[in-house]
Amino acid sequence: MNIRHLQYFVVLADELHFRRSAERLGITQAPLSLGIQTLEEDLGARLFHRTRREVTLTEAGLALLDDARAILARIEQARESVWEAVSGDVGRLRLGFTNACSLSPFFPKLIHAYRTRRPKVAITLVELSSARQLEAIEQRELDVGLLRAPLSGSPASVVLSPLYTEPLLLAVQSRHRLAKARNVCIADLRDEPFIAYPRKAGVAVHEQTLSLCAKRGFEPKILQEAQQASTLVGLIATGLGMALVPASLRAIAVPGVTFRTLADDDTTTTLYVAHRYGDVNARVTQFVELALSFR
């Protein structure tokens, strides 16, 4: 049974006139008549009574009509589903993000804009460190990531595109002498206690802190570790230590914590959007393009 012949049948059943049906289909009457004859032969039944004056449906034609309409409707629905999937309008997008990234005004603005443009896409947000995101993208557990590039580099299979750069700030207890110092440099932190993310957590800022201190000839004295940004800032308020943090963490307003700009010219951190190299998923392409448009 040919789909085109079913279309011919439904149009002719609506019009009950060969000339009008052919005009509606954009064909001549000859292929329309041939198509109907072929369909009747396939089904082994006459579908229309034909006379010089009129065309009417037979009982077999009446029996076929509802099914034919339903078949064509399902085919059209299938076409639309495929088109939506290819166009990126439906499906799922698994997006990784860092804890600090979620505190930036950029993050809710981007997510809201994407959901507004693609309301039928189910977006799954997964909070992971930068290193864990790179692993998850490479292993196809995530589609896209919002992360900070590790100093050790990223896998060749992952594409990183910069979104924005922000300063690293010194988060320190407000009563500490450095909270009110005229200028603060990383070198001034040589003998100070630090609070940091665990090294194994894969947080890029931790790696960067070690590198910045190493360039000044010392290793930071890490007295306390914290898994979450809010915990880290809260512990700084106790006076246990200080930390280098992205400027977006200023959104965590904890009494007793001061964020100081550093005088060093290499204390910045960049957020990237990451995805697998060669990924042709339309949802990924659209999200990356949207993220880059916000730069």
Coordinates of C-alpha atoms in Angstrom, one line a residue:
M1 CA 0.0 0.0 0.0
N2 CA 1.5 3.3 -1.2
I3 CA 1.2 6.3 1.1
R4 CA 0.8 8.6 -1.9
H5 CA -2.1 6.5 -3.1
L6 CA -3.7 6.8 0.4
Q7 CA -3.4 10.6 0.1
Y8 CA -5.1 10.4 -3.3
F9 CA -7.9 8.3 -1.8
V10 CA -8.6 10.7 1.1
V11 CA -8.6 13.8 -1.2
L12 CA -10.9 12.1 -3.7
A13 CA -13.2 10.9 -0.8
D14 CA -13.4 14.5 0.3
E15 CA -14.1 16.0 -3.1
L16 CA -15.9 13.1 -4.9
H17 CA -14.7 14.8 -8.1
F18 CA -11.6 13.8 -10.1
R19 CA -10.8 17.2 -11.6
R20 CA -11.1 19.1 -8.3
S21 CA -9.1 16.4 -6.5
A22 CA -6.3 16.4 -9.1
E23 CA -6.2 20.3 -8.9
R24 CA -6.0 20.0 -5.1
L25 CA -3.2 17.5 -5.3
G26 CA -1.3 19.4 -7.9
I27 CA -1.4 16.6 -10.5
T28 CA -3.4 15.7 -13.6
Q29 CA -6.3 13.3 -13.6
A30 CA -4.5 10.4 -15.2
P31 CA -2.0 9.7 -12.3
L32 CA -4.9 10.2 -9.8
S33 CA -7.0 7.6 -11.6
L34 CA -4.0 5.2 -11.9
G35 CA -3.2 5.7 -8.2
I36 CA -6.8 4.9 -7.1
Q37 CA -6.9 1.8 -9.4
T38 CA -3.6 0.6 -8.0
L39 CA -4.8 1.0 -4.4
E40 CA -8.0 -0.9 -5.2
E41 CA -5.9 -3.7 -6.7
D42 CA -3.7 -3.8 -3.6
L43 CA -6.7 -4.0 -1.3
G44 CA -8.8 -6.3 -3.6
A45 CA -11.9 -4.1 -3.4
R46 CA -13.5 -1.2 -5.3
L47 CA -13.4 2.0 -3.2
F48 CA -15.5 4.3 -5.5
H49 CA -18.5 4.0 -7.7
R50 CA -17.7 6.0 -10.8
T51 CA -20.2 7.2 -13.4
R52 CA -20.0 10.1 -15.9
R53 CA -22.0 12.2 -13.5
E54 CA -20.8 11.3 -10.0
V55 CA -18.3 9.6 -7.8
T56 CA -19.4 8.0 -4.6
L57 CA -17.7 5.9 -2.0
T58 CA -18.4 2.1 -1.8
E59 CA -18.9 0.4 1.5
A60 CA -15.2 -0.7 1.3
G61 CA -14.2 2.9 0.7
L62 CA -16.3 4.1 3.7
A63 CA -14.6 1.4 5.8
L64 CA -11.1 2.5 4.7
L65 CA -11.6 6.3 5.1
D66 CA -11.2 6.6 8.9
D67 CA -8.2 4.3 8.9
A68 CA -6.6 6.1 6.0
R69 CA -7.0 9.5 7.7
A70 CA -5.5 8.1 10.9
I71 CA -2.5 6.5 9.0
L72 CA -1.7 9.8 7.2
A73 CA -2.1 11.7 10.5
R74 CA 0.4 9.4 12.2
I75 CA 2.8 9.7 9.3
E76 CA 2.6 13.5 9.6
Q77 CA 3.1 13.3 13.3
A78 CA 6.2 11.1 12.8
R79 CA 7.6 13.7 10.3
E80 CA 7.0 16.5 12.8
S81 CA 8.7 14.5 15.6
V82 CA 11.7 13.8 13.5
W83 CA 11.9 17.4 12.5
E84 CA 11.6 18.6 16.1
A85 CA 14.4 16.3 17.2
V86 CA 16.7 17.4 14.4
S87 CA 15.9 21.0 14.9
G88 CA 16.6 20.7 18.7
D89 CA 13.0 21.6 19.8
V90 CA 12.5 18.4 21.8
G91 CA 14.5 15.9 23.7
R92 CA 16.9 16.2 26.7
L93 CA 19.9 18.3 27.4
R94 CA 22.2 17.3 30.3
L95 CA 24.1 20.3 31.5
G96 CA 26.9 20.4 34.0
F97 CA 27.7 23.5 36.1
T98 CA 30.1 24.4 38.9
N99 CA 28.9 25.6 42.3
A100 CA 30.4 29.1 41.8
C101 CA 29.0 29.3 38.3
S102 CA 25.5 29.0 39.7
L103 CA 26.0 32.1 41.8
S104 CA 26.9 34.3 38.7
P105 CA 24.1 36.4 37.2
F106 CA 25.2 34.9 33.9
F107 CA 23.9 31.4 34.9
P108 CA 20.2 32.1 35.6
K109 CA 20.0 34.5 32.6
L110 CA 21.3 31.8 30.3
I111 CA 19.2 28.9 31.6
H112 CA 16.0 31.1 31.5
A113 CA 16.8 32.2 27.9
Y114 CA 17.3 28.6 26.7
R115 CA 14.2 27.3 28.4
T116 CA 12.2 30.2 26.9
R117 CA 13.5 29.4 23.4
R118 CA 13.2 25.6 23.8
P119 CA 10.3 24.9 26.2
K120 CA 9.9 21.3 25.0
V121 CA 13.5 20.4 25.8
A122 CA 13.9 18.7 29.2
I123 CA 17.1 20.2 30.7
T124 CA 18.8 18.3 33.4
L125 CA 21.2 20.4 35.6
V126 CA 24.1 18.5 37.2
E127 CA 26.4 20.2 39.7
L128 CA 29.9 18.9 39.3
S129 CA 33.4 20.2 39.6
S130 CA 35.2 21.3 36.4
A131 CA 37.4 18.1 36.3
R132 CA 34.3 15.8 36.9
Q133 CA 32.4 17.7 34.1
L134 CA 35.2 17.1 31.6
E135 CA 35.2 13.4 32.4
A136 CA 31.4 13.2 32.2
I137 CA 31.3 15.0 28.8
E138 CA 34.0 12.7 27.4
Q139 CA 32.1 9.6 28.7
R140 CA 28.8 11.0 27.2
E141 CA 27.2 11.3 30.7
L142 CA 26.8 15.1 30.0
D143 CA 26.1 17.0 26.8
V144 CA 27.4 20.4 27.8
G145 CA 29.3 21.8 30.7
L146 CA 29.9 25.2 32.3
L147 CA 33.3 25.0 33.9
R148 CA 36.8 26.4 34.5
A149 CA 39.5 24.8 32.5
P150 CA 42.1 22.9 34.6
L151 CA 45.7 24.0 34.3
S152 CA 46.6 20.5 33.3
G153 CA 44.5 20.8 30.1
S154 CA 41.4 19.2 28.8
P155 CA 40.8 16.1 26.8
A156 CA 41.3 16.4 23.0
S157 CA 37.7 15.2 22.5
V158 CA 36.3 18.2 24.4
V159 CA 35.9 21.7 22.9
L160 CA 36.2 24.6 25.3
S161 CA 34.9 28.1 24.4
P162 CA 35.5 31.0 26.8
L163 CA 32.4 32.8 28.1
Y164 CA 33.6 35.4 30.6
T165 CA 36.6 36.2 32.8
E166 CA 36.2 37.4 36.4
P167 CA 38.8 38.3 39.0
L168 CA 39.9 36.0 41.8
L169 CA 39.3 37.7 45.1
L170 CA 40.7 37.1 48.6
A171 CA 37.9 36.0 50.9
V172 CA 39.1 36.8 54.5
Q173 CA 37.6 37.4 57.9
S174 CA 36.6 41.0 58.3
R175 CA 38.7 41.4 61.4
H176 CA 41.8 40.2 59.8
R177 CA 44.6 42.7 59.1
L178 CA 44.4 42.1 55.3
A179 CA 40.7 43.0 55.2
K180 CA 41.7 46.6 55.6
A181 CA 45.2 46.7 54.0
R182 CA 45.7 49.2 51.2
N183 CA 47.0 46.7 48.7
V184 CA 46.9 42.9 49.0
C185 CA 49.1 40.6 46.9
I186 CA 49.3 36.8 46.9
A187 CA 52.8 37.1 48.2
D188 CA 51.3 38.6 51.4
L189 CA 49.5 35.3 52.0
R190 CA 52.7 33.2 52.5
D191 CA 52.3 32.7 56.2
E192 CA 48.5 32.7 56.3
P193 CA 46.2 29.7 56.9
F194 CA 44.0 28.7 53.9
I195 CA 40.6 27.0 53.6
A196 CA 40.3 25.1 50.3
Y197 CA 38.4 22.6 48.3
P198 CA 39.8 19.0 48.6
R199 CA 42.4 18.4 45.9
K200 CA 40.6 15.2 44.8
A201 CA 37.4 17.1 44.2
G202 CA 38.7 18.5 40.9
V203 CA 37.9 22.1 41.5
A204 CA 39.9 24.2 39.1
V205 CA 40.2 27.2 41.4
H206 CA 42.0 25.0 43.9
E207 CA 44.5 24.0 41.3
Q208 CA 44.9 27.6 40.3
T209 CA 45.5 28.7 43.9
L210 CA 48.3 26.2 44.3
S211 CA 49.9 27.4 41.0
L212 CA 49.6 31.1 41.9
C213 CA 51.3 30.5 45.3
A214 CA 54.0 28.3 43.7
K215 CA 54.9 31.2 41.3
R216 CA 55.6 33.3 44.4
G217 CA 57.8 30.6 46.0
F218 CA 55.5 29.1 48.6
E219 CA 52.9 26.4 49.2
P220 CA 49.6 27.5 50.9
K221 CA 49.1 26.2 54.4
I222 CA 45.7 24.5 54.0
L223 CA 44.3 23.9 57.5
Q224 CA 40.7 23.1 56.6
E225 CA 38.9 21.7 53.6
A226 CA 35.3 22.4 52.5
Q227 CA 33.2 20.6 49.8
Q228 CA 30.8 23.5 49.0
A229 CA 31.4 27.2 48.3
S230 CA 28.9 28.3 50.9
T231 CA 30.6 26.1 53.5
L232 CA 34.0 27.6 52.5
V233 CA 32.8 31.2 53.0
G234 CA 31.1 30.3 56.2
L235 CA 34.3 28.8 57.6
I236 CA 36.2 31.9 56.6
A237 CA 33.9 33.9 58.9
T238 CA 35.2 31.9 61.8
G239 CA 38.7 33.0 61.2
L240 CA 40.0 29.5 60.5
G241 CA 41.6 30.7 57.3
M242 CA 41.2 32.5 54.0
A243 CA 40.7 31.5 50.4
L244 CA 41.0 32.7 46.8
V245 CA 37.6 32.6 45.2
P246 CA 35.9 33.7 42.0
A247 CA 34.2 37.1 42.3
S248 CA 30.8 35.5 41.8
L249 CA 31.1 34.1 45.3
R250 CA 30.4 37.6 46.6
A251 CA 26.8 36.6 46.2
I252 CA 27.2 34.5 49.4
A253 CA 26.7 37.3 51.9
V254 CA 28.1 35.9 55.2
P255 CA 28.5 38.5 58.0
G256 CA 32.1 38.8 59.0
V257 CA 33.6 38.0 55.5
T258 CA 35.3 40.6 53.4
F259 CA 36.2 40.1 49.7
R260 CA 39.4 41.9 48.7
T261 CA 40.7 42.6 45.1
L262 CA 44.2 41.4 44.6
A263 CA 46.9 43.6 43.1
D264 CA 48.4 40.8 41.1
D265 CA 47.7 40.9 37.3
D266 CA 47.4 37.1 36.9
T267 CA 44.5 36.6 39.4
T268 CA 41.6 36.0 37.0
T269 CA 39.5 32.9 36.2
T270 CA 37.6 32.1 33.1
L271 CA 34.3 30.2 32.7
Y272 CA 34.0 28.1 29.6
V273 CA 31.2 26.2 27.8
A274 CA 32.3 22.7 27.0
H275 CA 31.0 20.0 24.7
R276 CA 32.3 17.0 22.8
Y277 CA 34.2 17.6 19.6
G278 CA 32.1 16.9 16.5
D279 CA 28.8 16.6 18.4
V280 CA 26.0 17.3 15.9
N281 CA 23.2 17.2 18.5
A282 CA 21.1 20.3 17.6
R283 CA 20.3 20.9 21.2
V284 CA 24.0 21.1 22.1
T285 CA 24.7 23.4 19.2
Q286 CA 21.9 25.7 20.0
F287 CA 22.8 25.9 23.7
V288 CA 26.5 26.6 23.0
E289 CA 25.6 29.3 20.4
L290 CA 23.2 30.9 22.9
A291 CA 25.8 30.9 25.7
L292 CA 28.4 32.5 23.4
S293 CA 25.9 35.2 22.3
F294 CA 25.7 36.3 26.0
R295 CA 29.5 37.1 26.1

